[in-house]
Amino acid sequence: MNSDADIVYLDYAATTPVDPRVIEVMTPLFGPGGDFANPSSGHTAGRRAMARVERATGQLAELLGCGERELVWTSGATESDNLAITGAARYRADRGRHLITMPTEHKAVSDVFLRLEKQGFEVSWLYPDAEGVLDPAELEATIRPDTQLVSIMHVNNETGVIQDIEALGAVCRARDVLFHVDAAQSVGKLPLELGSMPIDLLSTTAHKIYGPKGVGALYVADRPGCHVEPLIFGGGQQGGRRPGTLAVPLIAGFGAAANIAMAEMQQNREHLQALNDRLWQGIRDLAGVVRNGGAESTFPGILSVSIEDVEGESLLLALEPLCVATGSACNSKSQEPSPVLRALGRSDLLAQSAVRFSFGRPTTREEVDFAVARYREAVARLRSIATGLVA
Amino acid sequence: MTSDPYSARVRELFACADHAGDLEKPSARVQISEQDVRLALAADIDDDIIVCLRFRAWGCPHLLAAAEAFCRAYEGRSARKLLVFGAAEVMQTLPVPREKLGRILVLEDAVRSLGQSVRVSPDPGKDTD
């Protein structure tokens, strides 16, 4: 399913193919004869389309363990992050203008904070330990009386490191600070029960869990003081929090993908763990290879490795036909070392040599074995070409 | 329009870098190390003719391809040609994106330095690092 004749795809953290079962749900919603109508229309066709949206909302709410009224449909995780952070910061700006996040966040989060800094908000950037994990005590020590929002991602998109969002959220809840979680890499892969977790805002997207691109959601907890100011206006849909005609086929696809993810979560996780272990066992004896992020606290769908004395860009080309990433896909054209890996204490050269392998439901042991062989061969070849050179 | 940063020529040179290696007793050898580039060139020269070239490199695919292209193109030519080697030639023929110019200039420096070491060093095999 995931391998054409000329590629081996190991970049499922960037995106996943749409599950055929999801396509089956979506396809009838586009053309005449299907539920293509505007779900805001009051006529029969509109009500049928709205029923599709409501069904999907129920499916996603079940996966997240939250109320249906707590979900806002968006165009994806980037929009969800923007709405959560900017919307919450503006809503609570009269109470204080201090915000907290980490430099290891996805740019969909960190760039929003950089923009808010220019608009007069003060941002504290917390660094993780060498394993990539943030100590809740450090967060607690950073919260001030004027702190209004903390944003920490659940699973890091480059390293797979899992943050203890329960403990971090508890710190925020105790101090009446809103807690936002970018969960683009974890929803549908790790169990979440938002109704009983100290999380106020959570961003997610469909295309990481075999749903379509172009649709995401933001969870906004139904509790006092938790609200987001809208970023766009016009139409009044979704209570005015995110107006605009709802993309019924995409939303229905997200719902179907969420339903499948929930049903198959445990078996998928075991599958990913076996692949992750197999790949790491196959390359860990190479001289100078290091795993980015501790094995204990890392999501098994992602394995990030760096290696000494190998130039990253050449490594990526030598690895073809493997489709892997040097960092986040959004960042892969940059020549700058990843700020995520720099925050883990990696040198510029080691950060630049990082390769992110990420696995999915369709990944096979044979593909992982191919990746092991290809990685070893590429490293050996590039080191051979550079033999004897003094830095 | 393609989003592939590597031309077919660059891909071929990178994949078949047959001139990567060392010479047993080179007439001249130079090495340059900078932050994101390390490059060594070695030449066997006989009566002003470049008989054999080899390179070692640590850098991006464009640098490795450029080094291989240089070696292929300059074997059999006069050693004096090394002194006038220009990065522009490589930039256009591979081609190499403008943001990589600095790395190709390292190759230019190394080639010209190789040419100078051939002229100034009567001692075959002397390392001119």
Short mmCIF file of C-alpha atoms in Angstrom, two decimals, chain A residues 97-103 105 113 117 121-127 134 138-139 141-144 146-147 149-152:
data_model
loop_
_atom_site.label_atom_id
_atom_site.label_comp_id
_atom_site.label_asym_id
_atom_site.label_seq_id
_atom_site.Cartn_x
_atom_site.Cartn_y
_atom_site.Cartn_z
CA ARG A 97 0.25 39.16 28.86
CA HIS A 98 2.75 36.50 29.92
CA LEU A 99 2.81 33.26 27.91
CA ILE A 100 4.94 30.09 28.15
CA THR A 101 6.05 27.59 25.52
CA MET A 102 9.14 25.65 24.37
CA PRO A 103 11.58 26.14 21.48
CA GLU A 105 7.42 23.19 19.44
CA PHE A 113 4.37 33.05 19.89
CA GLU A 117 5.93 38.81 21.23
CA PHE A 121 3.08 39.76 24.86
CA GLU A 122 5.98 38.41 26.88
CA VAL A 123 6.95 34.79 26.16
CA SER A 124 9.08 32.49 28.34
CA TRP A 125 10.75 29.68 26.36
CA LEU A 126 11.42 26.57 28.43
CA TYR A 127 14.12 24.09 27.42
CA LEU A 134 10.12 19.19 30.24
CA GLU A 138 10.39 24.02 35.85
CA LEU A 139 7.05 25.00 34.38
CA ALA A 141 8.64 27.91 38.65
CA THR A 142 8.10 29.92 35.48
CA ILE A 143 4.41 30.64 35.93
CA ARG A 144 3.77 34.17 37.20
CA ASP A 146 0.19 37.44 34.95
CA THR A 147 0.71 34.16 33.03
CA LEU A 149 -1.40 30.51 28.58
CA VAL A 150 1.02 27.59 28.36
CA SER A 151 1.44 25.65 25.11
CA ILE A 152 3.31 22.33 25.10
#
